[in-house]
């Protein structure tokens, strides 16, 4: 049995609203995000939406770090996103400043992984952020 083909068939059947990102809603202390190569957010777990004060996820989609964070942080995050997208290589266990639930800068651990299209091209970046 060709398990790679079986896996591909399984993944193709998943409705977008049933994606694995929903799992991150139930992992305490983990923020999840996904962006396209332009830096626009198109996926996030509830914890990240709550951090930014969004009750309605649809209002969050399409926003960028520059609209959500101080410019210096947004520039750093954007630089890393571009590198991940261009190289196709993850950036793991990045120790960096992020905004805490109290709205103050604090140290966090971030992982950024490229998102690839079915054709193998990098189309975005997804990641996790942990206090």
Tab-separated table of N, CA, C and O in Angstrom:
chain	number	residue	atom	x	y	z
A	1	UNK	N	0.851	-1.188	0.000
A	1	UNK	CA	0.000	0.000	0.000
A	1	UNK	C	0.892	1.245	0.000
A	1	UNK	O	1.867	1.327	0.729
A	2	UNK	N	0.561	2.197	-0.841
A	2	UNK	CA	1.314	3.438	-0.938
A	2	UNK	C	0.787	4.426	0.109
A	2	UNK	O	-0.214	5.104	-0.113
A	3	UNK	N	1.463	4.470	1.246
A	3	UNK	CA	0.984	5.313	2.338
A	3	UNK	C	1.135	6.803	2.041
A	3	UNK	O	0.376	7.616	2.565
A	4	UNK	N	2.080	7.190	1.191
A	4	UNK	CA	2.196	8.596	0.814
A	4	UNK	C	0.974	9.050	0.025
A	4	UNK	O	0.442	10.133	0.253
A	5	UNK	N	0.522	8.211	-0.891
A	5	UNK	CA	-0.682	8.536	-1.662
A	5	UNK	C	-1.906	8.547	-0.758
A	5	UNK	O	-2.772	9.418	-0.882
A	6	UNK	N	-1.969	7.603	0.158
A	6	UNK	CA	-3.075	7.537	1.107
A	6	UNK	C	-3.103	8.797	1.980
A	6	UNK	O	-4.161	9.380	2.225
A	7	UNK	N	-1.930	9.229	2.427
A	7	UNK	CA	-1.823	10.453	3.238
A	7	UNK	C	-2.305	11.660	2.432
A	7	UNK	O	-3.057	12.494	2.916
A	8	UNK	N	-1.878	11.745	1.174
A	8	UNK	CA	-2.273	12.852	0.298
A	8	UNK	C	-3.796	12.887	0.134
A	8	UNK	O	-4.419	13.944	0.222
A	9	UNK	N	-4.402	11.732	-0.078
A	9	UNK	CA	-5.858	11.655	-0.207
A	9	UNK	C	-6.545	12.117	1.074
A	9	UNK	O	-7.538	12.847	1.017
A	10	UNK	N	-6.011	11.712	2.195
A	10	UNK	CA	-6.575	12.118	3.482
A	10	UNK	C	-6.523	13.630	3.647
A	10	UNK	O	-7.515	14.269	3.976
A	11	UNK	N	-5.360	14.220	3.413
A	11	UNK	CA	-5.192	15.658	3.609
A	11	UNK	C	-6.038	16.474	2.643
A	11	UNK	O	-6.542	17.533	3.004
A	12	UNK	N	-6.213	15.994	1.415
A	12	UNK	CA	-7.028	16.712	0.429
A	12	UNK	C	-8.503	16.746	0.813
A	12	UNK	O	-9.230	17.625	0.374
A	13	UNK	N	-8.934	15.812	1.639
A	13	UNK	CA	-10.340	15.739	2.032
A	13	UNK	C	-10.697	16.682	3.176
A	13	UNK	O	-11.878	16.892	3.450
A	14	UNK	N	-9.713	17.229	3.849
A	14	UNK	CA	-9.979	18.062	5.022
A	14	UNK	C	-10.520	19.423	4.585
A	14	UNK	O	-9.911	20.116	3.774
A	15	UNK	N	-11.650	19.787	5.138
A	15	UNK	CA	-12.218	21.110	4.875
A	15	UNK	C	-11.327	22.159	5.534
A	15	UNK	O	-10.826	21.937	6.646
A	16	UNK	N	-11.136	23.314	4.907
A	16	UNK	CA	-10.268	24.339	5.497
A	16	UNK	C	-10.660	24.728	6.922
A	16	UNK	O	-9.804	24.923	7.777
A	17	UNK	N	-11.950	24.805	7.200
A	17	UNK	CA	-12.375	25.201	8.546
A	17	UNK	C	-12.149	24.104	9.571
A	17	UNK	O	-12.286	24.328	10.771
A	18	UNK	N	-11.779	22.916	9.128
A	18	UNK	CA	-11.471	21.800	10.027
A	18	UNK	C	-9.963	21.577	10.120
A	18	UNK	O	-9.515	20.520	10.515
A	19	UNK	N	-9.201	22.573	9.746
A	19	UNK	CA	-7.746	22.401	9.671
A	19	UNK	C	-7.126	22.122	11.030
A	19	UNK	O	-7.721	22.351	12.078
A	20	UNK	N	-5.900	21.651	10.987
A	20	UNK	CA	-5.183	21.295	12.201
A	20	UNK	C	-4.905	22.500	13.099
A	20	UNK	O	-4.604	22.333	14.266
A	21	UNK	N	-5.021	23.708	12.566
A	21	UNK	CA	-4.774	24.893	13.390
A	21	UNK	C	-5.705	24.942	14.599
A	21	UNK	O	-5.357	25.487	15.633
A	22	UNK	N	-6.878	24.349	14.490
A	22	UNK	CA	-7.829	24.363	15.599
A	22	UNK	C	-7.290	23.634	16.826
A	22	UNK	O	-7.687	23.927	17.952
A	23	UNK	N	-6.392	22.706	16.610
A	23	UNK	CA	-5.758	22.011	17.729
A	23	UNK	C	-5.073	23.012	18.662
A	23	UNK	O	-5.090	22.851	19.876
A	24	UNK	N	-4.516	24.064	18.089
A	24	UNK	CA	-3.786	25.046	18.888
A	24	UNK	C	-4.696	25.829	19.836
A	24	UNK	O	-4.206	26.468	20.759
A	25	UNK	N	-5.989	25.789	19.627
A	25	UNK	CA	-6.917	26.431	20.559
A	25	UNK	C	-6.933	25.722	21.910
A	25	UNK	O	-7.396	26.269	22.896
A	26	UNK	N	-6.417	24.502	21.946
A	26	UNK	CA	-6.504	23.697	23.156
A	26	UNK	C	-5.149	23.343	23.754
A	26	UNK	O	-5.056	22.432	24.577
A	27	UNK	N	-4.113	24.066	23.341
A	27	UNK	CA	-2.786	23.884	23.922
A	27	UNK	C	-2.477	25.137	24.734
A	27	UNK	O	-2.224	26.202	24.171
A	28	UNK	N	-2.524	25.031	26.056
A	28	UNK	CA	-2.308	26.214	26.905
A	28	UNK	C	-0.943	26.861	26.682
A	28	UNK	O	0.066	26.169	26.512
A	29	UNK	N	-0.946	28.174	26.636
A	29	UNK	CA	0.295	28.921	26.557
A	29	UNK	C	0.932	29.002	25.187
A	29	UNK	O	2.033	29.530	25.044
A	30	UNK	N	0.245	28.491	24.160
A	30	UNK	CA	0.802	28.517	22.810
A	30	UNK	C	-0.054	29.419	21.927
A	30	UNK	O	-1.265	29.263	21.844
A	31	UNK	N	0.605	30.369	21.279
A	31	UNK	CA	-0.035	31.213	20.282
A	31	UNK	C	0.331	30.650	18.917
A	31	UNK	O	1.482	30.279	18.680
A	32	UNK	N	-0.632	30.563	18.003
A	32	UNK	CA	-0.404	30.034	16.664
A	32	UNK	C	-0.788	31.089	15.641
A	32	UNK	O	-1.774	31.794	15.797
A	33	UNK	N	0.001	31.181	14.559
A	33	UNK	CA	-0.305	32.109	13.473
A	33	UNK	C	0.112	31.509	12.142
A	33	UNK	O	0.959	30.611	12.086
A	34	UNK	N	-0.467	32.009	11.071
A	34	UNK	CA	-0.026	31.709	9.710
A	34	UNK	C	-0.244	32.958	8.881
A	34	UNK	O	-1.252	33.663	9.037
A	35	UNK	N	0.736	33.247	8.030
A	35	UNK	CA	0.712	34.447	7.189
A	35	UNK	C	1.062	34.063	5.760
A	35	UNK	O	1.767	33.081	5.530
A	36	UNK	N	0.626	34.878	4.819
A	36	UNK	CA	1.080	34.691	3.449
A	36	UNK	C	2.430	35.397	3.297
A	36	UNK	O	2.950	35.973	4.267
A	37	UNK	N	3.006	35.356	2.106
A	37	UNK	CA	4.331	35.945	1.910
A	37	UNK	C	4.333	37.470	1.974
A	37	UNK	O	5.386	38.088	2.070
A	38	UNK	N	3.150	38.071	1.939
A	38	UNK	CA	3.041	39.520	2.086
A	38	UNK	C	2.924	39.929	3.552
A	38	UNK	O	2.832	41.110	3.868
A	39	UNK	N	2.893	38.945	4.433
A	39	UNK	CA	2.805	39.217	5.864
A	39	UNK	C	1.394	39.361	6.396
A	39	UNK	O	1.192	39.747	7.540
A	40	UNK	N	0.394	39.029	5.568
A	40	UNK	CA	-0.999	39.142	5.990
A	40	UNK	C	-1.397	37.890	6.762
A	40	UNK	O	-1.199	36.773	6.279
A	41	UNK	N	-1.975	38.084	7.921
A	41	UNK	CA	-2.412	36.972	8.761
A	41	UNK	C	-3.670	36.335	8.183
A	41	UNK	O	-4.609	37.036	7.818
A	42	UNK	N	-3.667	35.015	8.077
A	42	UNK	CA	-4.848	34.315	7.594
A	42	UNK	C	-5.231	33.135	8.461
A	42	UNK	O	-6.211	32.449	8.186
A	43	UNK	N	-4.483	32.890	9.541
A	43	UNK	CA	-4.856	31.847	10.497
A	43	UNK	C	-4.261	32.217	11.847
A	43	UNK	O	-3.167	32.781	11.921
A	44	UNK	N	-5.016	31.919	12.897
A	44	UNK	CA	-4.547	32.170	14.261
A	44	UNK	C	-5.405	31.363	15.216
A	44	UNK	O	-6.567	31.091	14.917
A	45	UNK	N	-4.833	31.013	16.347
A	45	UNK	CA	-5.663	30.341	17.347
A	45	UNK	C	-6.355	31.395	18.207
A	45	UNK	O	-6.067	32.605	18.120
A	46	UNK	N	-7.289	30.938	19.019
A	46	UNK	CA	-8.085	31.855	19.827
A	46	UNK	C	-7.221	32.655	20.798
A	46	UNK	O	-7.493	33.820	21.062
A	47	UNK	N	-6.159	32.051	21.308
A	47	UNK	CA	-5.289	32.757	22.251
A	47	UNK	C	-4.638	33.977	21.606
A	47	UNK	O	-4.512	35.031	22.245
A	48	UNK	N	-4.243	33.872	20.343
A	48	UNK	CA	-3.647	35.031	19.663
A	48	UNK	C	-4.701	36.092	19.380
A	48	UNK	O	-4.454	37.291	19.565
A	49	UNK	N	-5.889	35.654	18.973
A	49	UNK	CA	-6.978	36.609	18.756
A	49	UNK	C	-7.301	37.350	20.060
A	49	UNK	O	-7.492	38.576	20.058
A	50	UNK	N	-7.339	36.618	21.166
A	50	UNK	CA	-7.615	37.230	22.468
A	50	UNK	C	-6.522	38.224	22.853
A	50	UNK	O	-6.813	39.313	23.361
A	51	UNK	N	-5.266	37.857	22.611
A	51	UNK	CA	-4.147	38.741	22.946
A	51	UNK	C	-4.289	40.097	22.263
A	51	UNK	O	-4.059	41.141	22.868
A	52	UNK	N	-4.693	40.063	21.006
A	52	UNK	CA	-4.844	41.305	20.236
A	52	UNK	C	-6.215	41.950	20.406
A	52	UNK	O	-6.482	42.997	19.838
A	53	UNK	N	-7.100	41.309	21.172
A	53	UNK	CA	-8.399	41.899	21.462
A	53	UNK	C	-9.437	41.735	20.372
A	53	UNK	O	-10.364	42.548	20.273
A	54	UNK	N	-9.328	40.689	19.576
A	54	UNK	CA	-10.291	40.445	18.504
A	54	UNK	C	-11.326	39.424	18.952
A	54	UNK	O	-10.997	38.288	19.248
A	55	UNK	N	-12.583	39.834	18.974
A	55	UNK	CA	-13.664	38.905	19.278
A	55	UNK	C	-14.100	38.159	18.026
A	55	UNK	O	-14.549	37.023	18.092
A	56	UNK	N	-13.970	38.799	16.882
A	56	UNK	CA	-14.398	38.233	15.608
A	56	UNK	C	-13.162	37.954	14.752
A	56	UNK	O	-12.471	38.877	14.341
A	57	UNK	N	-12.899	36.682	14.475
A	57	UNK	CA	-11.714	36.293	13.706
A	57	UNK	C	-11.698	36.932	12.319
A	57	UNK	O	-10.629	37.290	11.820
A	58	UNK	N	-12.860	37.109	11.702
A	58	UNK	CA	-12.911	37.678	10.360
A	58	UNK	C	-12.339	39.094	10.324
A	58	UNK	O	-11.810	39.529	9.312
A	59	UNK	N	-12.431	39.822	11.433
A	59	UNK	CA	-11.863	41.163	11.495
A	59	UNK	C	-10.340	41.132	11.576
A	59	UNK	O	-9.679	42.126	11.296
A	60	UNK	N	-9.789	40.012	11.978
A	60	UNK	CA	-8.346	39.843	12.152
A	60	UNK	C	-7.645	39.492	10.842
A	60	UNK	O	-6.522	39.920	10.587
A	61	UNK	N	-8.326	38.698	9.996
A	61	UNK	CA	-7.702	38.205	8.763
A	61	UNK	C	-7.292	39.351	7.855
A	61	UNK	O	-8.034	40.297	7.656
A	62	UNK	N	-6.081	39.244	7.340
A	62	UNK	CA	-5.558	40.256	6.424
A	62	UNK	C	-4.720	41.307	7.107
A	62	UNK	O	-4.007	42.059	6.446
A	63	UNK	N	-4.781	41.372	8.435
A	63	UNK	CA	-3.955	42.327	9.164
A	63	UNK	C	-2.492	41.912	9.125
A	63	UNK	O	-2.155	40.776	8.801
A	64	UNK	N	-1.621	42.847	9.453
A	64	UNK	CA	-0.188	42.574	9.471
A	64	UNK	C	0.393	42.945	10.827
A	64	UNK	O	-0.255	43.632	11.632
A	65	UNK	N	1.616	42.497	11.059
A	65	UNK	CA	2.300	42.853	12.305
A	65	UNK	C	2.420	44.364	12.460
A	65	UNK	O	2.396	44.876	13.575
A	66	UNK	N	2.542	45.083	11.360
A	66	UNK	CA	2.687	46.541	11.425
A	66	UNK	C	1.425	47.214	11.955
A	66	UNK	O	1.489	48.302	12.508
A	67	UNK	N	0.279	46.568	11.801
A	67	UNK	CA	-0.975	47.105	12.321
A	67	UNK	C	-1.218	46.690	13.770
A	67	UNK	O	-2.048	47.294	14.444
A	68	UNK	N	-0.493	45.682	14.231
A	68	UNK	CA	-0.757	45.115	15.548
A	68	UNK	C	0.317	45.410	16.595
A	68	UNK	O	0.029	45.336	17.790
A	69	UNK	N	1.514	45.703	16.157
A	69	UNK	CA	2.657	45.784	17.065
A	69	UNK	C	3.452	47.068	16.861
A	69	UNK	O	3.343	47.707	15.815
A	70	UNK	N	4.292	47.399	17.837
A	70	UNK	CA	5.213	48.531	17.634
A	70	UNK	C	6.090	48.270	16.402
A	70	UNK	O	6.452	47.117	16.111
A	71	UNK	N	6.417	49.321	15.698
A	71	UNK	CA	7.150	49.215	14.427
A	71	UNK	C	8.442	48.401	14.556
A	71	UNK	O	8.747	47.574	13.687
A	72	UNK	N	9.213	48.603	15.611
A	72	UNK	CA	10.490	47.894	15.742
A	72	UNK	C	10.284	46.378	15.815
A	72	UNK	O	11.051	45.618	15.218
A	73	UNK	N	9.256	45.940	16.522
A	73	UNK	CA	8.954	44.509	16.578
A	73	UNK	C	8.458	44.013	15.223
A	73	UNK	O	8.881	42.953	14.751
A	74	UNK	N	7.568	44.761	14.610
A	74	UNK	CA	7.008	44.362	13.321
A	74	UNK	C	8.106	44.227	12.269
A	74	UNK	O	8.096	43.279	11.474
A	75	UNK	N	9.067	45.143	12.265
A	75	UNK	CA	10.166	45.070	11.299
A	75	UNK	C	11.001	43.806	11.499
A	75	UNK	O	11.376	43.138	10.532
A	76	UNK	N	11.287	43.457	12.742
A	76	UNK	CA	12.064	42.250	13.050
A	76	UNK	C	11.297	41.005	12.613
A	76	UNK	O	11.849	40.106	11.962
A	77	UNK	N	10.016	40.926	12.953
A	77	UNK	CA	9.211	39.764	12.598
A	77	UNK	C	9.093	39.624	11.079
A	77	UNK	O	9.167	38.521	10.531
A	78	UNK	N	8.909	40.744	10.396
A	78	UNK	CA	8.779	40.723	8.932
A	78	UNK	C	10.075	40.235	8.290
A	78	UNK	O	10.050	39.441	7.346
A	79	UNK	N	11.208	40.701	8.801
A	79	UNK	CA	12.518	40.279	8.289
A	79	UNK	C	12.666	38.762	8.408
A	79	UNK	O	13.087	38.094	7.463
A	80	UNK	N	12.308	38.212	9.559
A	80	UNK	CA	12.387	36.767	9.762
A	80	UNK	C	11.427	36.023	8.829
A	80	UNK	O	11.789	34.993	8.257
A	81	UNK	N	10.209	36.539	8.671
A	81	UNK	CA	9.228	35.895	7.787
A	81	UNK	C	9.758	35.836	6.353
A	81	UNK	O	9.615	34.817	5.670
A	82	UNK	N	10.349	36.930	5.895
A	82	UNK	CA	10.896	36.969	4.536
A	82	UNK	C	12.001	35.939	4.384
A	82	UNK	O	12.053	35.211	3.388
A	83	UNK	N	12.873	35.830	5.377
A	83	UNK	CA	13.956	34.849	5.316
A	83	UNK	C	13.412	33.423	5.237
A	83	UNK	O	13.871	32.614	4.431
A	84	UNK	N	12.426	33.110	6.052
A	84	UNK	CA	11.832	31.768	6.033
A	84	UNK	C	11.188	31.497	4.677
A	84	UNK	O	11.358	30.421	4.102
A	85	UNK	N	10.473	32.476	4.146
A	85	UNK	CA	9.827	32.307	2.841
A	85	UNK	C	10.816	32.160	1.706
A	85	UNK	O	10.629	31.336	0.807
A	86	UNK	N	11.892	32.941	1.733
A	86	UNK	CA	12.879	32.899	0.650
A	86	UNK	C	13.756	31.651	0.704
A	86	UNK	O	14.084	31.087	-0.327
A	87	UNK	N	14.139	31.236	1.893
A	87	UNK	CA	15.031	30.073	2.010
A	87	UNK	C	14.281	28.751	2.061
A	87	UNK	O	14.853	27.708	1.768
A	88	UNK	N	13.020	28.789	2.471
A	88	UNK	CA	12.264	27.562	2.657
A	88	UNK	C	12.715	26.772	3.873
A	88	UNK	O	12.336	25.626	4.049
A	89	UNK	N	13.501	27.414	4.727
A	89	UNK	CA	14.026	26.763	5.922
A	89	UNK	C	13.359	27.329	7.172
A	89	UNK	O	13.165	28.537	7.282
A	90	UNK	N	13.030	26.483	8.131
A	90	UNK	CA	12.429	26.983	9.370
A	90	UNK	C	13.431	27.765	10.210
A	90	UNK	O	14.644	27.593	10.070
A	91	UNK	N	12.907	28.615	11.047
A	91	UNK	CA	13.686	29.289	12.094
A	91	UNK	C	13.064	28.810	13.400
A	91	UNK	O	11.898	29.098	13.675
A	92	UNK	N	13.838	28.074	14.174
A	92	UNK	CA	13.302	27.429	15.365
A	92	UNK	C	13.925	27.981	16.636
A	92	UNK	O	15.095	28.358	16.653
A	93	UNK	N	13.101	28.024	17.683
A	93	UNK	CA	13.531	28.437	19.014
A	93	UNK	C	14.209	29.804	19.017
A	93	UNK	O	15.268	29.996	19.598
A	94	UNK	N	13.550	30.760	18.365
A	94	UNK	CA	14.017	32.142	18.345
A	94	UNK	C	13.618	32.769	19.683
A	94	UNK	O	12.438	32.804	20.023
A	95	UNK	N	14.570	33.259	20.423
A	95	UNK	CA	14.274	33.972	21.666
A	95	UNK	C	14.151	35.447	21.291
A	95	UNK	O	15.104	36.044	20.778
A	96	UNK	N	12.957	36.014	21.529
A	96	UNK	CA	12.722	37.392	21.111
A	96	UNK	C	11.680	38.066	21.994
A	96	UNK	O	10.951	37.419	22.730
A	97	UNK	N	11.629	39.360	21.872
A	97	UNK	CA	10.644	40.151	22.610
A	97	UNK	C	9.319	40.094	21.867
A	97	UNK	O	9.272	40.187	20.640
A	98	UNK	N	8.244	39.907	22.630
A	98	UNK	CA	6.882	39.934	22.098
A	98	UNK	C	6.029	40.631	23.149
A	98	UNK	O	6.498	40.904	24.253
A	99	UNK	N	4.804	40.929	22.836
A	99	UNK	CA	3.930	41.635	23.763
A	99	UNK	C	3.151	40.624	24.615
A	99	UNK	O	2.488	39.738	24.079
A	100	UNK	N	3.236	40.764	25.937
A	100	UNK	CA	2.543	39.848	26.846
A	100	UNK	C	1.055	40.180	26.925
A	100	UNK	O	0.599	41.205	26.411
A	101	UNK	N	0.312	39.333	27.623
A	101	UNK	CA	-1.124	39.574	27.833
A	101	UNK	C	-1.378	40.885	28.579
A	101	UNK	O	-2.441	41.470	28.459
A	102	UNK	N	-0.397	41.308	29.343
A	102	UNK	CA	-0.518	42.570	30.073
A	102	UNK	C	-0.169	43.776	29.194
A	102	UNK	O	-0.235	44.912	29.636
A	103	UNK	N	0.224	43.505	27.944
A	103	UNK	CA	0.546	44.585	27.015
A	103	UNK	C	1.956	45.127	27.162
A	103	UNK	O	2.264	46.187	26.617
A	104	UNK	N	2.810	44.415	27.857
A	104	UNK	CA	4.189	44.873	28.037
A	104	UNK	C	5.144	43.919	27.325
A	104	UNK	O	4.855	42.727	27.177
A	105	UNK	N	6.295	44.424	26.883
A	105	UNK	CA	7.269	43.545	26.226
A	105	UNK	C	7.799	42.492	27.203
A	105	UNK	O	8.043	42.779	28.373
A	106	UNK	N	7.956	41.275	26.711
A	106	UNK	CA	8.494	40.172	27.510
A	106	UNK	C	9.209	39.212	26.558
A	106	UNK	O	9.042	39.285	25.342
A	107	UNK	N	9.993	38.307	27.122
A	107	UNK	CA	10.726	37.337	26.310
A	107	UNK	C	9.845	36.144	25.964
A	107	UNK	O	9.160	35.608	26.822
A	108	UNK	N	9.894	35.759	24.705
A	108	UNK	CA	9.113	34.641	24.198
A	108	UNK	C	9.990	33.750	23.322
A	108	UNK	O	11.039	34.181	22.847
A	109	UNK	N	9.530	32.525	23.109
A	109	UNK	CA	10.194	31.576	22.226
A	109	UNK	C	9.303	31.386	20.998
A	109	UNK	O	8.129	31.026	21.126
A	110	UNK	N	9.859	31.639	19.815
A	110	UNK	CA	9.090	31.593	18.573
A	110	UNK	C	9.672	30.553	17.626
A	110	UNK	O	10.887	30.410	17.525
A	111	UNK	N	8.782	29.848	16.932
A	111	UNK	CA	9.153	28.927	15.859
A	111	UNK	C	8.442	29.379	14.594
A	111	UNK	O	7.239	29.644	14.626
A	112	UNK	N	9.175	29.467	13.487
A	112	UNK	CA	8.597	29.846	12.199
A	112	UNK	C	8.954	28.777	11.174
A	112	UNK	O	10.114	28.400	11.037
A	113	UNK	N	7.924	28.304	10.473
A	113	UNK	CA	8.090	27.220	9.517
A	113	UNK	C	7.446	27.646	8.201
A	113	UNK	O	6.338	28.201	8.194
A	114	UNK	N	8.100	27.391	7.067
A	114	UNK	CA	7.491	27.769	5.788
A	114	UNK	C	6.254	26.924	5.481
A	114	UNK	O	6.158	25.775	5.888
A	115	UNK	N	5.318	27.536	4.774
A	115	UNK	CA	4.136	26.841	4.256
A	115	UNK	C	4.364	26.687	2.758
A	115	UNK	O	4.628	27.679	2.069
A	116	UNK	N	4.259	25.452	2.274
A	116	UNK	CA	4.493	25.182	0.863
A	116	UNK	C	3.190	24.855	0.142
A	116	UNK	O	2.315	24.196	0.699
A	117	UNK	N	3.100	25.300	-1.107
A	117	UNK	CA	1.971	24.935	-1.956
A	117	UNK	C	2.120	23.485	-2.383
A	117	UNK	O	3.178	22.871	-2.196
A	118	UNK	N	1.077	22.942	-2.985
A	118	UNK	CA	1.158	21.576	-3.506
A	118	UNK	C	2.235	21.465	-4.578
A	118	UNK	O	2.793	20.401	-4.798
A	119	UNK	N	2.554	22.583	-5.231
A	119	UNK	CA	3.603	22.597	-6.250
A	119	UNK	C	4.999	22.756	-5.685
A	119	UNK	O	5.976	22.776	-6.423
A	120	UNK	N	5.105	22.895	-4.362
A	120	UNK	CA	6.418	22.981	-3.732
A	120	UNK	C	6.967	24.378	-3.532
A	120	UNK	O	8.098	24.535	-3.087
A	121	UNK	N	6.183	25.411	-3.845
A	121	UNK	CA	6.629	26.788	-3.664
A	121	UNK	C	6.247	27.296	-2.282
A	121	UNK	O	5.145	27.014	-1.799
A	122	UNK	N	7.134	28.048	-1.648
A	122	UNK	CA	6.797	28.668	-0.361
A	122	UNK	C	5.711	29.709	-0.607
A	122	UNK	O	5.852	30.563	-1.485
A	123	UNK	N	4.622	29.610	0.146
A	123	UNK	CA	3.513	30.551	-0.013
A	123	UNK	C	3.202	31.307	1.279
A	123	UNK	O	2.328	32.162	1.310
A	124	UNK	N	3.924	30.979	2.356
A	124	UNK	CA	3.664	31.653	3.609
A	124	UNK	C	4.527	31.112	4.727
A	124	UNK	O	5.447	30.320	4.511
A	125	UNK	N	4.204	31.572	5.921
A	125	UNK	CA	4.926	31.205	7.127
A	125	UNK	C	3.903	30.926	8.219
A	125	UNK	O	2.928	31.664	8.370
A	126	UNK	N	4.131	29.838	8.971
A	126	UNK	CA	3.299	29.579	10.138
A	126	UNK	C	4.218	29.398	11.324
A	126	UNK	O	5.407	29.105	11.173
A	127	UNK	N	3.650	29.603	12.508
A	127	UNK	CA	4.514	29.444	13.661
A	127	UNK	C	3.776	29.444	14.980
A	127	UNK	O	2.557	29.595	15.041
A	128	UNK	N	4.582	29.268	16.009
A	128	UNK	CA	4.082	29.297	17.377
A	128	UNK	C	4.904	30.279	18.178
A	128	UNK	O	6.078	30.531	17.880
A	129	UNK	N	4.261	30.834	19.206
A	129	UNK	CA	4.902	31.769	20.122
A	129	UNK	C	4.548	31.301	21.522
A	129	UNK	O	3.375	31.052	21.813
A	130	UNK	N	5.562	31.172	22.385
A	130	UNK	CA	5.324	30.738	23.770
A	130	UNK	C	6.056	31.648	24.731
A	130	UNK	O	7.206	32.020	24.490
A	131	UNK	N	5.399	31.974	25.838
A	131	UNK	CA	6.000	32.795	26.884
A	131	UNK	C	7.096	31.992	27.568
A	131	UNK	O	6.949	30.820	27.822
